[in-house]
PDB file of C-alpha atoms in Angstrom:
ATOM      1  CA  UNK A   1     -28.356-136.471-145.626  1.00 94.00           C
ATOM      2  CA  UNK A   2     -26.078-136.870-148.626  1.00 92.00           C
ATOM      3  CA  UNK A   3     -24.674-140.213-147.587  1.00 92.00           C
ATOM      4  CA  UNK A   4     -23.449-139.322-144.097  1.00 95.00           C
ATOM      5  CA  UNK A   5     -25.829-141.864-142.570  1.00 96.00           C
ATOM      6  CA  UNK A   6     -27.066-145.005-144.314  1.00 94.00           C
ATOM      7  CA  UNK A   7     -29.810-147.508-143.486  1.00 93.00           C
ATOM      8  CA  UNK A   8     -29.613-151.222-144.236  1.00 94.00           C
ATOM      9  CA  UNK A   9     -32.559-152.127-146.468  1.00 94.00           C
ATOM     10  CA  UNK A  10     -32.152-155.882-146.465  1.00 94.00           C
ATOM     11  CA  UNK A  11     -31.378-158.407-149.241  1.00 97.00           C
ATOM     12  CA  UNK A  12     -28.293-159.298-147.194  1.00 94.00           C
ATOM     13  CA  UNK A  13     -28.022-162.827-148.584  1.00 96.00           C
ATOM     14  CA  UNK A  14     -27.938-161.572-152.173  1.00 96.00           C
ATOM     15  CA  UNK A  15     -24.275-160.628-151.527  1.00 95.00           C
ATOM     16  CA  UNK A  16     -23.622-159.158-155.014  1.00 95.00           C
ATOM     17  CA  UNK A  17     -25.787-156.834-157.109  1.00 95.00           C
ATOM     18  CA  UNK A  18     -25.209-155.683-160.673  1.00 95.00           C
ATOM     19  CA  UNK A  19     -27.729-152.818-160.823  1.00 96.00           C
ATOM     20  CA  UNK A  20     -30.039-150.639-158.744  1.00 97.00           C
ATOM     21  CA  UNK A  21     -32.806-148.788-160.605  1.00 98.00           C
ATOM     22  CA  UNK A  22     -35.009-146.031-159.197  1.00 98.00           C
ATOM     23  CA  UNK A  23     -38.198-145.223-161.084  1.00 98.00           C
ATOM     24  CA  UNK A  24     -37.777-141.586-162.227  1.00 96.00           C
ATOM     25  CA  UNK A  25     -41.530-140.910-161.957  1.00 96.00           C
ATOM     26  CA  UNK A  26     -42.309-142.851-158.762  1.00 97.00           C
ATOM     27  CA  UNK A  27     -39.069-142.874-156.723  1.00 97.00           C
ATOM     28  CA  UNK A  28     -40.441-145.295-154.122  1.00 98.00           C
ATOM     29  CA  UNK A  29     -40.389-147.965-156.827  1.00 98.00           C
ATOM     30  CA  UNK A  30     -36.901-149.485-156.775  1.00 98.00           C
ATOM     31  CA  UNK A  31     -35.404-152.520-158.518  1.00 98.00           C
ATOM     32  CA  UNK A  32     -32.311-154.505-157.545  1.00 98.00           C
ATOM     33  CA  UNK A  33     -30.600-156.955-159.899  1.00 98.00           C
ATOM     34  CA  UNK A  34     -29.043-159.497-157.525  1.00 98.00           C
ATOM     35  CA  UNK A  35     -26.338-161.811-158.821  1.00 96.00           C
ATOM     36  CA  UNK A  36     -26.282-163.811-155.577  1.00 97.00           C
ATOM     37  CA  UNK A  37     -23.450-165.834-154.112  1.00 96.00           C
ATOM     38  CA  UNK A  38     -20.427-165.938-156.382  1.00 92.00           C
ATOM     39  CA  UNK A  39     -19.117-169.280-155.119  1.00 94.00           C
ATOM     40  CA  UNK A  40     -22.273-171.363-154.784  1.00 95.00           C
ATOM     41  CA  UNK A  41     -26.053-171.580-155.074  1.00 97.00           C
ATOM     42  CA  UNK A  42     -28.542-169.545-153.041  1.00 97.00           C
ATOM     43  CA  UNK A  43     -32.169-168.463-153.326  1.00 97.00           C
ATOM     44  CA  UNK A  44     -31.847-164.694-152.749  1.00 98.00           C
ATOM     45  CA  UNK A  45     -30.938-163.812-156.324  1.00 98.00           C
ATOM     46  CA  UNK A  46     -32.741-162.503-159.395  1.00 98.00           C
ATOM     47  CA  UNK A  47     -34.705-159.260-159.789  1.00 98.00           C
ATOM     48  CA  UNK A  48     -36.287-157.706-156.699  1.00 98.00           C
ATOM     49  CA  UNK A  49     -38.801-154.836-156.612  1.00 98.00           C
ATOM     50  CA  UNK A  50     -39.806-152.504-153.799  1.00 98.00           C
ATOM     51  CA  UNK A  51     -42.785-150.154-153.961  1.00 98.00           C
ATOM     52  CA  UNK A  52     -42.137-148.491-150.604  1.00 97.00           C
ATOM     53  CA  UNK A  53     -38.630-147.118-151.004  1.00 96.00           C
ATOM     54  CA  UNK A  54     -36.847-150.300-149.927  1.00 96.00           C
ATOM     55  CA  UNK A  55     -38.743-151.123-146.739  1.00 96.00           C
ATOM     56  CA  UNK A  56     -39.995-154.365-148.250  1.00 97.00           C
ATOM     57  CA  UNK A  57     -38.949-156.372-151.297  1.00 98.00           C
ATOM     58  CA  UNK A  58     -40.632-158.833-153.656  1.00 98.00           C
ATOM     59  CA  UNK A  59     -38.753-161.208-155.934  1.00 98.00           C
ATOM     60  CA  UNK A  60     -40.306-160.556-159.357  1.00 98.00           C
ATOM     61  CA  UNK A  61     -37.941-162.508-161.630  1.00 98.00           C
ATOM     62  CA  UNK A  62     -36.250-165.728-160.573  1.00 98.00           C
ATOM     63  CA  UNK A  63     -34.898-168.660-162.579  1.00 98.00           C
ATOM     64  CA  UNK A  64     -33.121-170.969-160.128  1.00 98.00           C
ATOM     65  CA  UNK A  65     -30.607-170.998-157.292  1.00 98.00           C
ATOM     66  CA  UNK A  66     -27.670-170.921-159.711  1.00 97.00           C
ATOM     67  CA  UNK A  67     -28.834-167.961-161.823  1.00 98.00           C
ATOM     68  CA  UNK A  68     -28.740-164.291-160.831  1.00 98.00           C
ATOM     69  CA  UNK A  69     -29.416-161.011-162.621  1.00 98.00           C
ATOM     70  CA  UNK A  70     -26.329-159.774-164.459  1.00 96.00           C
ATOM     71  CA  UNK A  71     -27.881-156.568-165.817  1.00 97.00           C
ATOM     72  CA  UNK A  72     -31.138-154.612-165.593  1.00 98.00           C
ATOM     73  CA  UNK A  73     -32.244-151.463-167.453  1.00 98.00           C
ATOM     74  CA  UNK A  74     -35.315-149.281-167.903  1.00 97.00           C
ATOM     75  CA  UNK A  75     -36.592-148.015-171.193  1.00 98.00           C
ATOM     76  CA  UNK A  76     -35.474-144.401-170.494  1.00 96.00           C
ATOM     77  CA  UNK A  77     -38.714-143.129-172.061  1.00 97.00           C
ATOM     78  CA  UNK A  78     -41.028-145.518-170.206  1.00 97.00           C
ATOM     79  CA  UNK A  79     -39.985-147.051-166.855  1.00 97.00           C
ATOM     80  CA  UNK A  80     -42.799-149.601-167.124  1.00 98.00           C
ATOM     81  CA  UNK A  81     -40.618-151.370-169.700  1.00 98.00           C
ATOM     82  CA  UNK A  82     -37.551-153.191-168.374  1.00 98.00           C
ATOM     83  CA  UNK A  83     -34.986-155.600-169.791  1.00 98.00           C
ATOM     84  CA  UNK A  84     -33.212-158.076-167.495  1.00 98.00           C
ATOM     85  CA  UNK A  85     -30.219-160.249-168.302  1.00 98.00           C
ATOM     86  CA  UNK A  86     -30.220-163.410-166.213  1.00 98.00           C
ATOM     87  CA  UNK A  87     -26.782-164.949-165.697  1.00 98.00           C
ATOM     88  CA  UNK A  88     -25.869-168.451-164.538  1.00 97.00           C
ATOM     89  CA  UNK A  89     -22.349-168.494-163.154  1.00 96.00           C
ATOM     90  CA  UNK A  90     -20.179-169.940-160.412  1.00 95.00           C
ATOM     91  CA  UNK A  91     -16.719-168.844-159.385  1.00 92.00           C
ATOM     92  CA  UNK A  92     -14.357-171.599-158.243  1.00 90.00           C
ATOM     93  CA  UNK A  93     -10.864-171.133-156.802  1.00 88.00           C
ATOM     94  CA  UNK A  94      -9.484-172.820-159.938  1.00 92.00           C
ATOM     95  CA  UNK A  95     -11.953-171.692-162.624  1.00 90.00           C
ATOM     96  CA  UNK A  96     -14.719-169.331-163.681  1.00 90.00           C
ATOM     97  CA  UNK A  97     -17.919-171.027-164.890  1.00 92.00           C
ATOM     98  CA  UNK A  98     -19.681-168.434-167.042  1.00 94.00           C
ATOM     99  CA  UNK A  99     -22.960-169.513-168.572  1.00 95.00           C
ATOM    100  CA  UNK A 100     -25.578-172.221-168.322  1.00 96.00           C
ATOM    101  CA  UNK A 101     -29.181-173.053-169.202  1.00 97.00           C
ATOM    102  CA  UNK A 102     -30.451-170.439-166.738  1.00 97.00           C
ATOM    103  CA  UNK A 103     -28.950-167.500-168.640  1.00 98.00           C
ATOM    104  CA  UNK A 104     -31.201-165.448-170.903  1.00 98.00           C
ATOM    105  CA  UNK A 105     -32.740-162.109-171.786  1.00 98.00           C
ATOM    106  CA  UNK A 106     -36.129-161.063-170.374  1.00 98.00           C
ATOM    107  CA  UNK A 107     -38.547-158.184-170.984  1.00 98.00           C
ATOM    108  CA  UNK A 108     -41.327-156.697-168.844  1.00 98.00           C
ATOM    109  CA  UNK A 109     -43.921-154.176-170.072  1.00 98.00           C
ATOM    110  CA  UNK A 110     -45.861-153.869-166.794  1.00 98.00           C
ATOM    111  CA  UNK A 111     -43.292-152.498-164.391  1.00 97.00           C
ATOM    112  CA  UNK A 112     -41.741-155.837-163.507  1.00 98.00           C
ATOM    113  CA  UNK A 113     -44.947-157.683-162.582  1.00 97.00           C
ATOM    114  CA  UNK A 114     -44.561-160.227-165.394  1.00 98.00           C
ATOM    115  CA  UNK A 115     -41.653-161.126-167.679  1.00 98.00           C
ATOM    116  CA  UNK A 116     -41.234-162.621-171.146  1.00 98.00           C
ATOM    117  CA  UNK A 117     -38.212-164.776-171.909  1.00 98.00           C
ATOM    118  CA  UNK A 118     -36.830-163.549-175.253  1.00 98.00           C
ATOM    119  CA  UNK A 119     -35.659-166.471-177.385  1.00 96.00           C
ATOM    120  CA  UNK A 120     -35.091-167.081-181.084  1.00 96.00           C
ATOM    121  CA  UNK A 121     -35.941-164.373-183.623  1.00 97.00           C
ATOM    122  CA  UNK A 122     -32.235-163.836-184.303  1.00 96.00           C
ATOM    123  CA  UNK A 123     -30.902-164.274-180.763  1.00 97.00           C
ATOM    124  CA  UNK A 124     -28.166-166.896-180.370  1.00 95.00           C
ATOM    125  CA  UNK A 125     -29.166-170.448-179.433  1.00 93.00           C
ATOM    126  CA  UNK A 126     -27.478-172.828-177.047  1.00 93.00           C
ATOM    127  CA  UNK A 127     -25.796-171.997-173.751  1.00 95.00           C
ATOM    128  CA  UNK A 128     -25.584-168.269-172.994  1.00 97.00           C
ATOM    129  CA  UNK A 129     -23.397-166.493-170.464  1.00 96.00           C
ATOM    130  CA  UNK A 130     -22.998-162.868-169.448  1.00 96.00           C
ATOM    131  CA  UNK A 131     -25.351-160.400-171.191  1.00 97.00           C
ATOM    132  CA  UNK A 132     -25.200-156.607-171.110  1.00 97.00           C
ATOM    133  CA  UNK A 133     -28.245-154.711-172.393  1.00 98.00           C
ATOM    134  CA  UNK A 134     -29.193-151.084-173.102  1.00 98.00           C
ATOM    135  CA  UNK A 135     -32.210-149.216-174.510  1.00 98.00           C
ATOM    136  CA  UNK A 136     -31.713-146.078-176.584  1.00 97.00           C
ATOM    137  CA  UNK A 137     -33.329-142.914-175.244  1.00 96.00           C
ATOM    138  CA  UNK A 138     -33.226-141.536-178.792  1.00 96.00           C
ATOM    139  CA  UNK A 139     -35.390-144.451-179.992  1.00 97.00           C
ATOM    140  CA  UNK A 140     -36.901-146.927-177.512  1.00 97.00           C
ATOM    141  CA  UNK A 141     -37.241-149.526-180.262  1.00 98.00           C
ATOM    142  CA  UNK A 142     -33.438-149.757-180.519  1.00 98.00           C
ATOM    143  CA  UNK A 143     -32.112-152.342-178.057  1.00 98.00           C
ATOM    144  CA  UNK A 144     -28.454-153.418-177.955  1.00 98.00           C
ATOM    145  CA  UNK A 145     -27.348-156.565-176.150  1.00 97.00           C
ATOM    146  CA  UNK A 146     -23.790-157.841-175.788  1.00 96.00           C
ATOM    147  CA  UNK A 147     -24.232-161.611-175.444  1.00 96.00           C
ATOM    148  CA  UNK A 148     -21.732-164.278-174.418  1.00 95.00           C
ATOM    149  CA  UNK A 149     -22.526-167.331-176.560  1.00 94.00           C
ATOM    150  CA  UNK A 150     -20.625-169.591-178.956  1.00 90.00           C
ATOM    151  CA  UNK A 151     -19.607-166.278-180.491  1.00 84.00           C
ATOM    152  CA  UNK A 152     -19.428-163.366-178.059  1.00 90.00           C
ATOM    153  CA  UNK A 153     -21.172-160.681-180.100  1.00 94.00           C
ATOM    154  CA  UNK A 154     -23.296-157.556-180.107  1.00 95.00           C
ATOM    155  CA  UNK A 155     -26.935-158.134-181.095  1.00 97.00           C
ATOM    156  CA  UNK A 156     -29.380-155.380-182.031  1.00 98.00           C
ATOM    157  CA  UNK A 157     -33.152-155.085-182.163  1.00 98.00           C
ATOM    158  CA  UNK A 158     -34.914-152.276-184.017  1.00 98.00           C
ATOM    159  CA  UNK A 159     -38.425-153.244-182.897  1.00 98.00           C
ATOM    160  CA  UNK A 160     -38.307-153.250-179.107  1.00 97.00           C
ATOM    161  CA  UNK A 161     -36.879-156.733-178.717  1.00 97.00           C
ATOM    162  CA  UNK A 162     -39.097-158.718-181.090  1.00 97.00           C
ATOM    163  CA  UNK A 163     -36.396-159.463-183.674  1.00 98.00           C
ATOM    164  CA  UNK A 164     -32.605-159.383-183.473  1.00 98.00           C
ATOM    165  CA  UNK A 165     -29.524-159.540-185.687  1.00 97.00           C
ATOM    166  CA  UNK A 166     -25.847-159.980-184.888  1.00 96.00           C
ATOM    167  CA  UNK A 167     -23.967-156.730-185.520  1.00 95.00           C
ATOM    168  CA  UNK A 168     -20.376-157.396-184.471  1.00 89.00           C
ATOM    169  CA  UNK A 169     -18.322-160.362-183.234  1.00 81.00           C
ATOM    170  CA  UNK A 170     -14.933-158.626-183.309  1.00 77.00           C
ATOM    171  CA  UNK A 171     -11.969-160.330-181.650  1.00 71.00           C
ATOM    172  CA  UNK A 172     -11.697-157.284-179.362  1.00 72.00           C
ATOM    173  CA  UNK A 173     -14.228-158.909-177.019  1.00 78.00           C
ATOM    174  CA  UNK A 174     -11.973-161.249-175.060  1.00 82.00           C
ATOM    175  CA  UNK A 175     -13.337-161.459-171.499  1.00 86.00           C
ATOM    176  CA  UNK A 176     -17.154-161.518-171.564  1.00 89.00           C
ATOM    177  CA  UNK A 177     -17.721-162.684-167.981  1.00 88.00           C
ATOM    178  CA  UNK A 178     -15.627-159.720-166.800  1.00 88.00           C
ATOM    179  CA  UNK A 179     -17.071-157.057-169.115  1.00 88.00           C
ATOM    180  CA  UNK A 180     -19.841-157.252-171.721  1.00 92.00           C
ATOM    181  CA  UNK A 181     -21.303-153.907-170.613  1.00 95.00           C
ATOM    182  CA  UNK A 182     -23.068-151.860-173.286  1.00 96.00           C
ATOM    183  CA  UNK A 183     -24.353-148.261-173.186  1.00 97.00           C
ATOM    184  CA  UNK A 184     -26.287-146.138-175.677  1.00 97.00           C
ATOM    185  CA  UNK A 185     -25.707-142.469-176.416  1.00 97.00           C
ATOM    186  CA  UNK A 186     -28.902-140.730-175.169  1.00 97.00           C
ATOM    187  CA  UNK A 187     -29.134-138.433-178.202  1.00 97.00           C
ATOM    188  CA  UNK A 188     -27.589-140.442-181.057  1.00 97.00           C
ATOM    189  CA  UNK A 189     -29.311-143.777-181.728  1.00 97.00           C
ATOM    190  CA  UNK A 190     -26.335-145.078-183.732  1.00 97.00           C
ATOM    191  CA  UNK A 191     -23.667-144.355-181.119  1.00 97.00           C
ATOM    192  CA  UNK A 192     -22.931-147.293-178.824  1.00 97.00           C
ATOM    193  CA  UNK A 193     -20.245-147.914-176.198  1.00 97.00           C
ATOM    194  CA  UNK A 194     -18.894-151.321-175.157  1.00 95.00           C
ATOM    195  CA  UNK A 195     -16.801-152.087-172.079  1.00 95.00           C
ATOM    196  CA  UNK A 196     -14.436-155.064-171.888  1.00 92.00           C
ATOM    197  CA  UNK A 197     -10.711-154.911-171.138  1.00 91.00           C
ATOM    198  CA  UNK A 198     -10.952-151.577-172.987  1.00 93.00           C
ATOM    199  CA  UNK A 199     -13.588-148.979-173.864  1.00 95.00           C
ATOM    200  CA  UNK A 200     -14.884-148.966-177.455  1.00 95.00           C
ATOM    201  CA  UNK A 201     -17.337-146.821-179.383  1.00 96.00           C
ATOM    202  CA  UNK A 202     -19.364-147.243-182.556  1.00 96.00           C
ATOM    203  CA  UNK A 203     -20.937-144.487-184.643  1.00 96.00           C
ATOM    204  CA  UNK A 204     -22.674-146.771-187.140  1.00 96.00           C
ATOM    205  CA  UNK A 205     -25.132-148.661-184.955  1.00 96.00           C
ATOM    206  CA  UNK A 206     -22.700-151.308-183.734  1.00 95.00           C
ATOM    207  CA  UNK A 207     -21.212-152.518-187.004  1.00 95.00           C
ATOM    208  CA  UNK A 208     -17.691-151.222-186.340  1.00 94.00           C
ATOM    209  CA  UNK A 209     -15.951-150.167-183.138  1.00 94.00           C
ATOM    210  CA  UNK A 210     -12.871-148.127-182.325  1.00 94.00           C
ATOM    211  CA  UNK A 211     -10.989-147.957-179.001  1.00 93.00           C
ATOM    212  CA  UNK A 212     -11.183-144.877-176.786  1.00 93.00           C
ATOM    213  CA  UNK A 213      -7.972-144.055-174.881  1.00 91.00           C
ATOM    214  CA  UNK A 214      -8.976-144.368-171.216  1.00 94.00           C
ATOM    215  CA  UNK A 215      -6.040-144.205-168.743  1.00 93.00           C
ATOM    216  CA  UNK A 216      -6.510-147.718-167.304  1.00 92.00           C
ATOM    217  CA  UNK A 217      -7.648-151.136-168.515  1.00 90.00           C
ATOM    218  CA  UNK A 218     -10.489-153.364-167.261  1.00 92.00           C
ATOM    219  CA  UNK A 219     -13.574-151.200-167.806  1.00 93.00           C
ATOM    220  CA  UNK A 220     -16.687-151.748-165.690  1.00 93.00           C
ATOM    221  CA  UNK A 221     -19.125-148.838-165.795  1.00 95.00           C
ATOM    222  CA  UNK A 222     -20.011-145.731-167.779  1.00 96.00           C
ATOM    223  CA  UNK A 223     -22.234-142.728-167.057  1.00 97.00           C
ATOM    224  CA  UNK A 224     -23.246-140.522-169.984  1.00 97.00           C
ATOM    225  CA  UNK A 225     -24.608-137.038-169.357  1.00 97.00           C
ATOM    226  CA  UNK A 226     -28.187-137.234-170.723  1.00 94.00           C
ATOM    227  CA  UNK A 227     -28.134-133.619-171.919  1.00 94.00           C
ATOM    228  CA  UNK A 228     -24.495-133.510-173.114  1.00 97.00           C
ATOM    229  CA  UNK A 229     -23.172-136.939-174.214  1.00 97.00           C
ATOM    230  CA  UNK A 230     -19.703-135.498-174.777  1.00 97.00           C
ATOM    231  CA  UNK A 231     -19.414-135.546-170.964  1.00 98.00           C
ATOM    232  CA  UNK A 232     -18.923-139.024-169.505  1.00 98.00           C
ATOM    233  CA  UNK A 233     -17.576-140.682-166.366  1.00 97.00           C
ATOM    234  CA  UNK A 234     -15.965-144.091-166.756  1.00 96.00           C
ATOM    235  CA  UNK A 235     -15.109-146.543-163.979  1.00 94.00           C
ATOM    236  CA  UNK A 236     -12.298-149.086-164.272  1.00 93.00           C
ATOM    237  CA  UNK A 237      -9.790-150.989-162.156  1.00 90.00           C
ATOM    238  CA  UNK A 238      -7.776-147.803-161.700  1.00 89.00           C
ATOM    239  CA  UNK A 239     -10.625-145.627-160.420  1.00 90.00           C
ATOM    240  CA  UNK A 240     -12.826-143.067-162.148  1.00 93.00           C
ATOM    241  CA  UNK A 241     -12.003-140.854-165.112  1.00 95.00           C
ATOM    242  CA  UNK A 242     -13.916-138.031-166.817  1.00 97.00           C
ATOM    243  CA  UNK A 243     -14.114-136.795-170.391  1.00 97.00           C
ATOM    244  CA  UNK A 244     -15.761-133.632-171.685  1.00 97.00           C
ATOM    245  CA  UNK A 245     -14.891-134.146-175.354  1.00 96.00           C
ATOM    246  CA  UNK A 246     -16.591-137.452-176.146  1.00 95.00           C
ATOM    247  CA  UNK A 247     -13.661-139.666-175.170  1.00 94.00           C
ATOM    248  CA  UNK A 248     -10.803-137.931-176.975  1.00 94.00           C
ATOM    249  CA  UNK A 249      -9.142-137.134-173.642  1.00 95.00           C
ATOM    250  CA  UNK A 250      -9.690-138.185-170.025  1.00 96.00           C
ATOM    251  CA  UNK A 251      -8.707-136.934-166.587  1.00 96.00           C
ATOM    252  CA  UNK A 252      -5.879-138.686-164.747  1.00 93.00           C
ATOM    253  CA  UNK A 253      -6.551-141.358-162.124  1.00 91.00           C
ATOM    254  CA  UNK A 254      -3.503-140.805-159.899  1.00 87.00           C
ATOM    255  CA  UNK A 255      -5.368-138.010-158.078  1.00 86.00           C
ATOM    256  CA  UNK A 256      -7.543-140.465-156.094  1.00 83.00           C
ATOM    257  CA  UNK A 257      -6.702-143.225-153.598  1.00 84.00           C
ATOM    258  CA  UNK A 258      -8.646-145.924-155.475  1.00 78.00           C
ATOM    259  CA  UNK A 259      -7.451-149.205-156.944  1.00 73.00           C
ATOM    260  CA  UNK A 260      -8.361-152.908-156.768  1.00 72.00           C
ATOM    261  CA  UNK A 261      -7.014-154.874-153.831  1.00 74.00           C
ATOM    262  CA  UNK A 262      -5.449-157.978-155.363  1.00 74.00           C
ATOM    263  CA  UNK A 263      -3.656-159.546-152.383  1.00 79.00           C
ATOM    264  CA  UNK A 264      -3.779-159.268-148.614  1.00 80.00           C
ATOM    265  CA  UNK A 265      -2.148-161.272-145.806  1.00 85.00           C
ATOM    266  CA  UNK A 266      -1.604-161.218-142.067  1.00 85.00           C
TER     267      UNK A 266
END
């Protein structure tokens, strides 16, 4: 009924989720990327799949009790193909632990039933942290992944995830555990957007980026109109803002009662 009434569908101990995907062909097939508890280990984390509209859930990708799913995307041309970014993290009152041996990039070609851990072939080695991933609708072989590693950098595959190369490790990327979100223009395979403390765009396949003047810092999500990519909605710590000219100008955010709550006391 348009959100007036909502039903609890479970996964209550997952606590935090980074993505919810609904299969565009079979809408009863739903995926949840669960990060899990922020401050300690728990088992209800990873990628969950439902085939009955959320009545029941099956954990289809799990690493360990310290590693959740930081991002999850479909191939927009084939929802049987998914990419998942597993993320080992723990938030302490005095520090943020971002990364560990559980982090990594995974691919499924059978609707989430089985997963392949993508390693080597140009991907960074060693301890990985937060990973953002996107598949181009213009060309499903083009995968972009923003990977927190020794060098926080954008990596690109032109063959569906088989081989990778580092495209950009610009000093603009300063807070990977907080951002590292990447989005592909649905019509232009070479146009890529990155979210960190600011919003950035590339028109040359990720080699160079320029900032886009959104009205607030700390960027967290982006929706791109699939039929008109000049129209986008961006979410940040100040609320939501809309552009209809590809990011040249944005609507104000002081027209909505939204902001982060930073302190509260009684």
